[in-house]
PDB file of C-alpha atoms in Angstrom:
ATOM      1  CA  MET D 416      -0.871  10.299 108.973  1.00  0.00           C
ATOM      2  CA  LEU D 417      -2.522   7.485 106.970  1.00  0.00           C
ATOM      3  CA  GLY D 418      -6.000   8.156 105.575  1.00  0.00           C
ATOM      4  CA  GLN D 419      -8.485   5.977 103.702  1.00  0.00           C
ATOM      5  CA  THR D 420     -10.686   6.801 100.729  1.00  0.00           C
ATOM      6  CA  TYR D 421     -14.295   5.895 100.315  1.00  0.00           C
ATOM      7  CA  GLU D 422     -13.295   3.454  97.623  1.00  0.00           C
ATOM      8  CA  GLU D 423     -10.693   1.747  99.881  1.00  0.00           C
ATOM      9  CA  MET D 424     -13.291   1.313 102.709  1.00  0.00           C
ATOM     10  CA  ASN D 425     -15.939   0.032 100.255  1.00  0.00           C
ATOM     11  CA  ASP D 426     -13.474  -2.486  98.935  1.00  0.00           C
ATOM     12  CA  LEU D 427     -12.603  -3.537 102.523  1.00  0.00           C
ATOM     13  CA  VAL D 428     -16.247  -4.050 103.474  1.00  0.00           C
ATOM     14  CA  GLY D 429     -16.826  -6.037 100.241  1.00  0.00           C
ATOM     15  CA  HIS D 430     -13.724  -8.140 100.973  1.00  0.00           C
ATOM     16  CA  LEU D 431     -14.884  -9.012 104.545  1.00  0.00           C
ATOM     17  CA  PHE D 432     -18.591  -9.595 104.009  1.00  0.00           C
ATOM     18  CA  ASN D 433     -18.667 -11.168 100.710  1.00  0.00           C
ATOM     19  CA  GLU D 434     -21.535 -13.603 101.054  1.00  0.00           C
ATOM     20  CA  THR D 435     -19.879 -16.336  98.961  1.00  0.00           C
ATOM     21  CA  LYS D 436     -16.951 -16.314 101.430  1.00  0.00           C
ATOM     22  CA  TYR D 437     -18.382 -15.338 104.889  1.00  0.00           C
ATOM     23  CA  ASN D 438     -21.290 -17.096 106.460  1.00  0.00           C
ATOM     24  CA  LYS D 439     -22.341 -15.554 109.905  1.00  0.00           C
ATOM     25  CA  ILE D 440     -24.117 -18.763 110.821  1.00  0.00           C
ATOM     26  CA  LEU D 441     -20.932 -20.832 110.938  1.00  0.00           C
ATOM     27  CA  ARG D 442     -18.264 -20.555 113.586  1.00  0.00           C
ATOM     28  CA  PRO D 443     -15.435 -18.538 112.106  1.00  0.00           C
ATOM     29  CA  LEU D 444     -12.877 -21.431 112.129  1.00  0.00           C
ATOM     30  CA  GLN D 445     -11.238 -22.978 109.183  1.00  0.00           C
ATOM     31  CA  ASN D 446     -11.210 -26.302 111.043  1.00  0.00           C
ATOM     32  CA  GLN D 447     -14.765 -26.746 112.290  1.00  0.00           C
ATOM     33  CA  SER D 448     -13.665 -29.733 114.446  1.00  0.00           C
ATOM     34  CA  ASN D 449     -11.927 -27.155 116.810  1.00  0.00           C
ATOM     35  CA  LYS D 450     -13.644 -25.328 119.584  1.00  0.00           C
ATOM     36  CA  ILE D 451     -13.807 -21.538 119.365  1.00  0.00           C
ATOM     37  CA  GLN D 452     -12.377 -19.720 122.333  1.00  0.00           C
ATOM     38  CA  VAL D 453     -14.462 -16.841 123.652  1.00  0.00           C
ATOM     39  CA  ASN D 454     -13.188 -14.536 126.463  1.00  0.00           C
ATOM     40  CA  CYS D 455     -15.614 -12.861 128.696  1.00  0.00           C
ATOM     41  CA  THR D 456     -14.376 -10.092 131.148  1.00  0.00           C
ATOM     42  CA  LYS D 457     -16.962  -8.729 133.618  1.00  0.00           C
ATOM     43  CA  TYR D 458     -17.064  -5.100 134.762  1.00  0.00           C
ATOM     44  CA  LEU D 459     -19.399  -4.623 137.724  1.00  0.00           C
ATOM     45  CA  LYS D 460     -20.648  -1.037 138.038  1.00  0.00           C
ATOM     46  CA  SER D 461     -23.161  -0.968 140.870  1.00  0.00           C
ATOM     47  CA  VAL D 462     -25.872  -2.720 142.926  1.00  0.00           C
ATOM     48  CA  GLU D 463     -29.061  -0.849 142.041  1.00  0.00           C
ATOM     49  CA  TYR D 464     -31.352  -2.862 144.321  1.00  0.00           C
ATOM     50  CA  PHE D 465     -31.178  -5.774 146.792  1.00  0.00           C
ATOM     51  CA  ASP D 466     -34.061  -7.271 148.740  1.00  0.00           C
ATOM     52  CA  ILE D 467     -32.772  -9.127 151.800  1.00  0.00           C
ATOM     53  CA  THR D 468     -36.034 -10.996 152.296  1.00  0.00           C
ATOM     54  CA  THR D 469     -36.302 -12.463 148.767  1.00  0.00           C
ATOM     55  CA  GLY D 470     -32.642 -12.372 147.601  1.00  0.00           C
ATOM     56  CA  GLU D 471     -33.652 -10.467 144.527  1.00  0.00           C
ATOM     57  CA  ALA D 472     -31.044  -8.125 143.208  1.00  0.00           C
ATOM     58  CA  LEU D 473     -30.618  -5.605 140.339  1.00  0.00           C
ATOM     59  CA  ILE D 474     -27.065  -5.287 139.171  1.00  0.00           C
ATOM     60  CA  SER D 475     -25.517  -2.839 136.728  1.00  0.00           C
ATOM     61  CA  ALA D 476     -22.627  -4.325 134.713  1.00  0.00           C
ATOM     62  CA  PHE D 477     -21.004  -4.664 131.334  1.00  0.00           C
ATOM     63  CA  PHE D 478     -19.197  -7.436 129.675  1.00  0.00           C
ATOM     64  CA  GLU D 479     -16.297  -7.338 127.175  1.00  0.00           C
ATOM     65  CA  ILE D 480     -16.434 -10.319 124.831  1.00  0.00           C
ATOM     66  CA  SER D 481     -13.611 -11.239 122.547  1.00  0.00           C
ATOM     67  CA  TRP D 482     -12.748 -13.957 120.150  1.00  0.00           C
ATOM     68  CA  LYS D 483     -10.728 -14.704 116.930  1.00  0.00           C
ATOM     69  CA  ASP D 484     -12.573 -14.565 113.618  1.00  0.00           C
ATOM     70  CA  GLU D 485     -10.296 -16.246 111.125  1.00  0.00           C
ATOM     71  CA  TYR D 486     -12.287 -14.907 108.182  1.00  0.00           C
ATOM     72  CA  LEU D 487     -12.389 -11.199 109.135  1.00  0.00           C
ATOM     73  CA  THR D 488      -8.745 -10.479 108.260  1.00  0.00           C
ATOM     74  CA  TRP D 489      -7.050  -8.185 105.824  1.00  0.00           C
ATOM     75  CA  ASP D 490      -3.768  -6.479 104.855  1.00  0.00           C
ATOM     76  CA  PRO D 491      -3.897  -2.875 106.092  1.00  0.00           C
ATOM     77  CA  SER D 492      -1.525  -1.721 103.348  1.00  0.00           C
ATOM     78  CA  ARG D 493      -4.115  -2.648 100.695  1.00  0.00           C
ATOM     79  CA  TYR D 494      -6.741  -0.401 102.363  1.00  0.00           C
ATOM     80  CA  GLY D 495      -5.041   2.813 103.167  1.00  0.00           C
ATOM     81  CA  GLY D 496      -3.488   1.510 106.332  1.00  0.00           C
ATOM     82  CA  LYS D 497      -6.868   0.786 108.049  1.00  0.00           C
ATOM     83  CA  GLU D 498      -6.175  -1.486 110.972  1.00  0.00           C
ATOM     84  CA  SER D 499      -9.646  -1.808 112.586  1.00  0.00           C
ATOM     85  CA  ILE D 500     -13.272  -1.188 111.761  1.00  0.00           C
ATOM     86  CA  GLN D 501     -16.637  -1.217 113.577  1.00  0.00           C
ATOM     87  CA  LEU D 502     -18.640  -4.232 112.687  1.00  0.00           C
ATOM     88  CA  PRO D 503     -22.066  -3.642 111.023  1.00  0.00           C
ATOM     89  CA  LYS D 504     -24.878  -5.084 113.180  1.00  0.00           C
ATOM     90  CA  GLY D 505     -26.180  -8.409 111.941  1.00  0.00           C
ATOM     91  CA  LYS D 506     -23.322  -9.033 109.498  1.00  0.00           C
ATOM     92  CA  PHE D 507     -20.953 -11.085 111.637  1.00  0.00           C
ATOM     93  CA  TRP D 508     -20.817 -14.231 113.726  1.00  0.00           C
ATOM     94  CA  LYS D 509     -21.231 -13.752 117.399  1.00  0.00           C
ATOM     95  CA  PRO D 510     -21.985 -15.915 120.520  1.00  0.00           C
ATOM     96  CA  GLU D 511     -25.522 -15.426 121.957  1.00  0.00           C
ATOM     97  CA  PHE D 512     -25.290 -14.914 125.723  1.00  0.00           C
ATOM     98  CA  GLU D 513     -28.224 -15.528 128.170  1.00  0.00           C
ATOM     99  CA  LEU D 514     -28.639 -14.895 131.897  1.00  0.00           C
ATOM    100  CA  MET D 515     -29.920 -18.155 133.377  1.00  0.00           C
ATOM    101  CA  ASN D 516     -30.698 -17.184 137.089  1.00  0.00           C
ATOM    102  CA  GLY D 517     -32.874 -14.047 136.694  1.00  0.00           C
ATOM    103  CA  ARG D 518     -35.166 -13.368 139.529  1.00  0.00           C
ATOM    104  CA  ARG D 519     -38.215 -14.198 137.284  1.00  0.00           C
ATOM    105  CA  ASN D 520     -36.854 -17.666 136.650  1.00  0.00           C
ATOM    106  CA  ASP D 521     -36.562 -17.082 132.873  1.00  0.00           C
ATOM    107  CA  ALA D 522     -33.686 -16.901 130.497  1.00  0.00           C
ATOM    108  CA  PHE D 523     -32.728 -13.375 129.522  1.00  0.00           C
ATOM    109  CA  SER D 524     -30.813 -12.621 126.338  1.00  0.00           C
ATOM    110  CA  PHE D 525     -27.920 -10.182 126.843  1.00  0.00           C
ATOM    111  CA  ASN D 526     -28.039  -9.410 123.172  1.00  0.00           C
ATOM    112  CA  SER D 527     -31.648  -8.043 123.283  1.00  0.00           C
ATOM    113  CA  ASN D 528     -30.758  -5.582 126.075  1.00  0.00           C
ATOM    114  CA  GLY D 529     -29.888  -2.710 123.677  1.00  0.00           C
ATOM    115  CA  VAL D 530     -27.496  -2.124 120.778  1.00  0.00           C
ATOM    116  CA  PHE D 531     -23.836  -2.725 121.462  1.00  0.00           C
ATOM    117  CA  PRO D 532     -20.716  -1.929 119.466  1.00  0.00           C
ATOM    118  CA  ALA D 533     -18.276  -4.413 118.149  1.00  0.00           C
ATOM    119  CA  TRP D 534     -14.900  -3.933 116.415  1.00  0.00           C
ATOM    120  CA  VAL D 535     -12.460  -6.098 114.578  1.00  0.00           C
ATOM    121  CA  GLU D 536      -8.704  -5.729 114.127  1.00  0.00           C
ATOM    122  CA  TYR D 537      -7.016  -6.594 110.816  1.00  0.00           C
ATOM    123  CA  ASN D 538      -5.727  -9.883 112.365  1.00  0.00           C
ATOM    124  CA  GLY D 539      -9.231 -11.078 113.168  1.00  0.00           C
ATOM    125  CA  ASP D 540      -9.506 -10.145 116.859  1.00  0.00           C
ATOM    126  CA  VAL D 541     -13.008  -9.181 117.577  1.00  0.00           C
ATOM    127  CA  ILE D 542     -14.200  -7.182 120.749  1.00  0.00           C
ATOM    128  CA  MET D 543     -17.886  -6.779 121.506  1.00  0.00           C
ATOM    129  CA  VAL D 544     -19.276  -4.929 124.543  1.00  0.00           C
ATOM    130  CA  LEU D 545     -22.576  -5.873 126.138  1.00  0.00           C
ATOM    131  CA  GLY D 546     -24.033  -3.939 129.073  1.00  0.00           C
ATOM    132  CA  GLY D 547     -27.053  -2.996 131.062  1.00  0.00           C
ATOM    133  CA  THR D 548     -28.942  -3.698 134.317  1.00  0.00           C
ATOM    134  CA  TYR D 549     -29.617  -7.375 135.109  1.00  0.00           C
ATOM    135  CA  ASP D 550     -32.031  -9.080 137.456  1.00  0.00           C
ATOM    136  CA  THR D 551     -30.570 -11.879 139.493  1.00  0.00           C
ATOM    137  CA  ARG D 552     -30.984 -13.867 142.696  1.00  0.00           C
ATOM    138  CA  CYS D 553     -28.668 -14.058 145.744  1.00  0.00           C
ATOM    139  CA  ASP D 554     -28.175 -16.662 148.465  1.00  0.00           C
ATOM    140  CA  VAL D 555     -29.343 -14.706 151.613  1.00  0.00           C
ATOM    141  CA  ASP D 556     -27.585 -15.583 154.899  1.00  0.00           C
ATOM    142  CA  THR D 557     -28.327 -13.224 157.858  1.00  0.00           C
ATOM    143  CA  THR D 558     -26.460 -15.313 160.458  1.00  0.00           C
ATOM    144  CA  LEU D 559     -23.875 -12.612 161.013  1.00  0.00           C
ATOM    145  CA  TYR D 560     -26.453  -9.702 160.871  1.00  0.00           C
ATOM    146  CA  PRO D 561     -25.667  -6.771 160.742  1.00  0.00           C
ATOM    147  CA  PHE D 562     -22.399  -7.853 159.167  1.00  0.00           C
ATOM    148  CA  ASP D 563     -24.015 -10.414 156.904  1.00  0.00           C
ATOM    149  CA  ILE D 564     -22.456 -11.736 153.678  1.00  0.00           C
ATOM    150  CA  HIS D 565     -24.517 -12.621 150.619  1.00  0.00           C
ATOM    151  CA  HIS D 566     -23.402 -14.455 147.501  1.00  0.00           C
ATOM    152  CA  CYS D 567     -24.961 -13.170 144.222  1.00  0.00           C
ATOM    153  CA  ASN D 568     -24.460 -15.219 141.031  1.00  0.00           C
ATOM    154  CA  ILE D 569     -24.627 -14.025 137.519  1.00  0.00           C
ATOM    155  CA  ASN D 570     -24.903 -17.302 135.600  1.00  0.00           C
ATOM    156  CA  ILE D 571     -24.423 -16.824 131.957  1.00  0.00           C
ATOM    157  CA  ILE D 572     -24.315 -19.309 129.122  1.00  0.00           C
ATOM    158  CA  VAL D 573     -23.847 -19.240 125.361  1.00  0.00           C
ATOM    159  CA  SER D 574     -27.168 -20.463 124.087  1.00  0.00           C
ATOM    160  CA  ASN D 575     -26.373 -21.138 120.475  1.00  0.00           C
ATOM    161  CA  TYR D 576     -23.479 -23.573 120.989  1.00  0.00           C
ATOM    162  CA  GLY D 577     -22.570 -26.413 123.222  1.00  0.00           C
ATOM    163  CA  ALA D 578     -19.348 -27.202 125.071  1.00  0.00           C
ATOM    164  CA  ASN D 579     -18.114 -29.397 122.256  1.00  0.00           C
ATOM    165  CA  GLU D 580     -18.124 -26.312 119.966  1.00  0.00           C
ATOM    166  CA  LEU D 581     -17.306 -23.365 122.155  1.00  0.00           C
ATOM    167  CA  ILE D 582     -15.326 -22.610 125.361  1.00  0.00           C
ATOM    168  CA  ILE D 583     -15.924 -19.543 127.493  1.00  0.00           C
ATOM    169  CA  ASN D 584     -12.858 -18.177 129.270  1.00  0.00           C
ATOM    170  CA  SER D 585     -13.005 -15.624 132.085  1.00  0.00           C
ATOM    171  CA  PRO D 586      -9.525 -14.100 132.188  1.00  0.00           C
ATOM    172  CA  SER D 587     -10.342 -11.416 134.621  1.00  0.00           C
ATOM    173  CA  SER D 588     -13.084  -9.332 136.337  1.00  0.00           C
ATOM    174  CA  ASN D 589     -13.131  -5.722 137.414  1.00  0.00           C
ATOM    175  CA  ILE D 590     -14.916  -3.861 140.236  1.00  0.00           C
ATOM    176  CA  ASP D 591     -12.964  -0.614 139.889  1.00  0.00           C
ATOM    177  CA  GLU D 592     -14.859   2.687 139.758  1.00  0.00           C
ATOM    178  CA  LEU D 593     -17.938   1.217 141.478  1.00  0.00           C
ATOM    179  CA  GLU D 594     -20.769   3.606 142.024  1.00  0.00           C
ATOM    180  CA  ASP D 595     -21.646   4.194 145.697  1.00  0.00           C
ATOM    181  CA  ASN D 596     -24.459   2.389 147.360  1.00  0.00           C
ATOM    182  CA  ASP D 597     -25.843   3.762 150.612  1.00  0.00           C
ATOM    183  CA  GLU D 598     -26.393   0.310 152.149  1.00  0.00           C
ATOM    184  CA  TRP D 599     -24.292  -2.277 150.352  1.00  0.00           C
ATOM    185  CA  VAL D 600     -20.717  -2.632 149.237  1.00  0.00           C
ATOM    186  CA  ILE D 601     -19.232  -5.201 146.886  1.00  0.00           C
ATOM    187  CA  LYS D 602     -15.955  -6.638 148.304  1.00  0.00           C
ATOM    188  CA  SER D 603     -14.908  -9.090 145.672  1.00  0.00           C
ATOM    189  CA  LEU D 604     -15.758 -10.457 142.258  1.00  0.00           C
ATOM    190  CA  ASN D 605     -14.892 -14.085 141.480  1.00  0.00           C
ATOM    191  CA  THR D 606     -14.551 -15.119 137.908  1.00  0.00           C
ATOM    192  CA  ALA D 607     -14.890 -18.860 138.568  1.00  0.00           C
ATOM    193  CA  ASN D 608     -18.336 -19.994 137.677  1.00  0.00           C
ATOM    194  CA  SER D 609     -19.328 -16.408 137.103  1.00  0.00           C
ATOM    195  CA  LEU D 610     -19.729 -15.720 140.784  1.00  0.00           C
ATOM    196  CA  ILE D 611     -20.131 -12.258 142.275  1.00  0.00           C
ATOM    197  CA  GLN D 612     -19.739 -11.910 146.007  1.00  0.00           C
ATOM    198  CA  GLU D 613     -21.579  -9.128 147.806  1.00  0.00           C
ATOM    199  CA  LYS D 614     -20.923  -8.023 151.397  1.00  0.00           C
ATOM    200  CA  ARG D 615     -22.790  -5.644 153.635  1.00  0.00           C
ATOM    201  CA  ILE D 616     -20.978  -3.231 155.986  1.00  0.00           C
TER     202      ILE D 616
END
């Protein structure tokens, strides 16, 4: 089994976060004319609260964010076979996500909702996990009551870059292992336009 020494890990951290070579303000692309691709996979856990009169909802979810950092790469054979490390907070580039349709009509930063882990593989693949409980608003339609269907949107954007610099992809979404709710059940989760559909039974 491969193991690493303190000196090897110290050298690796120094190699990755050398301030003369790595600038966390810049998108981690050699060609700055290219758009950076960011993948966002949503995992919906539960509906904590839903007010049918106002459309206000409280949803528990987490998001797996991934991208390629062309400057956080190394040769594992030079560092005791180490193939991945947890990234130190505040030391690396990351997209800043905001929820735009909160029930209080204000932008909410996902990044301020706690401390979240991030890892990087030796080839530059970064994975960051954001999670928590989020306020949002739903389109209420009671036409088919008591079998009514309501559409709840989680509209998220990257606030620190425009569409000419960054592209958000939603490769998949997941509603497995949902926690039970006495009144509501989530039937489907649509990745297009960050839509979450909610159905009452």
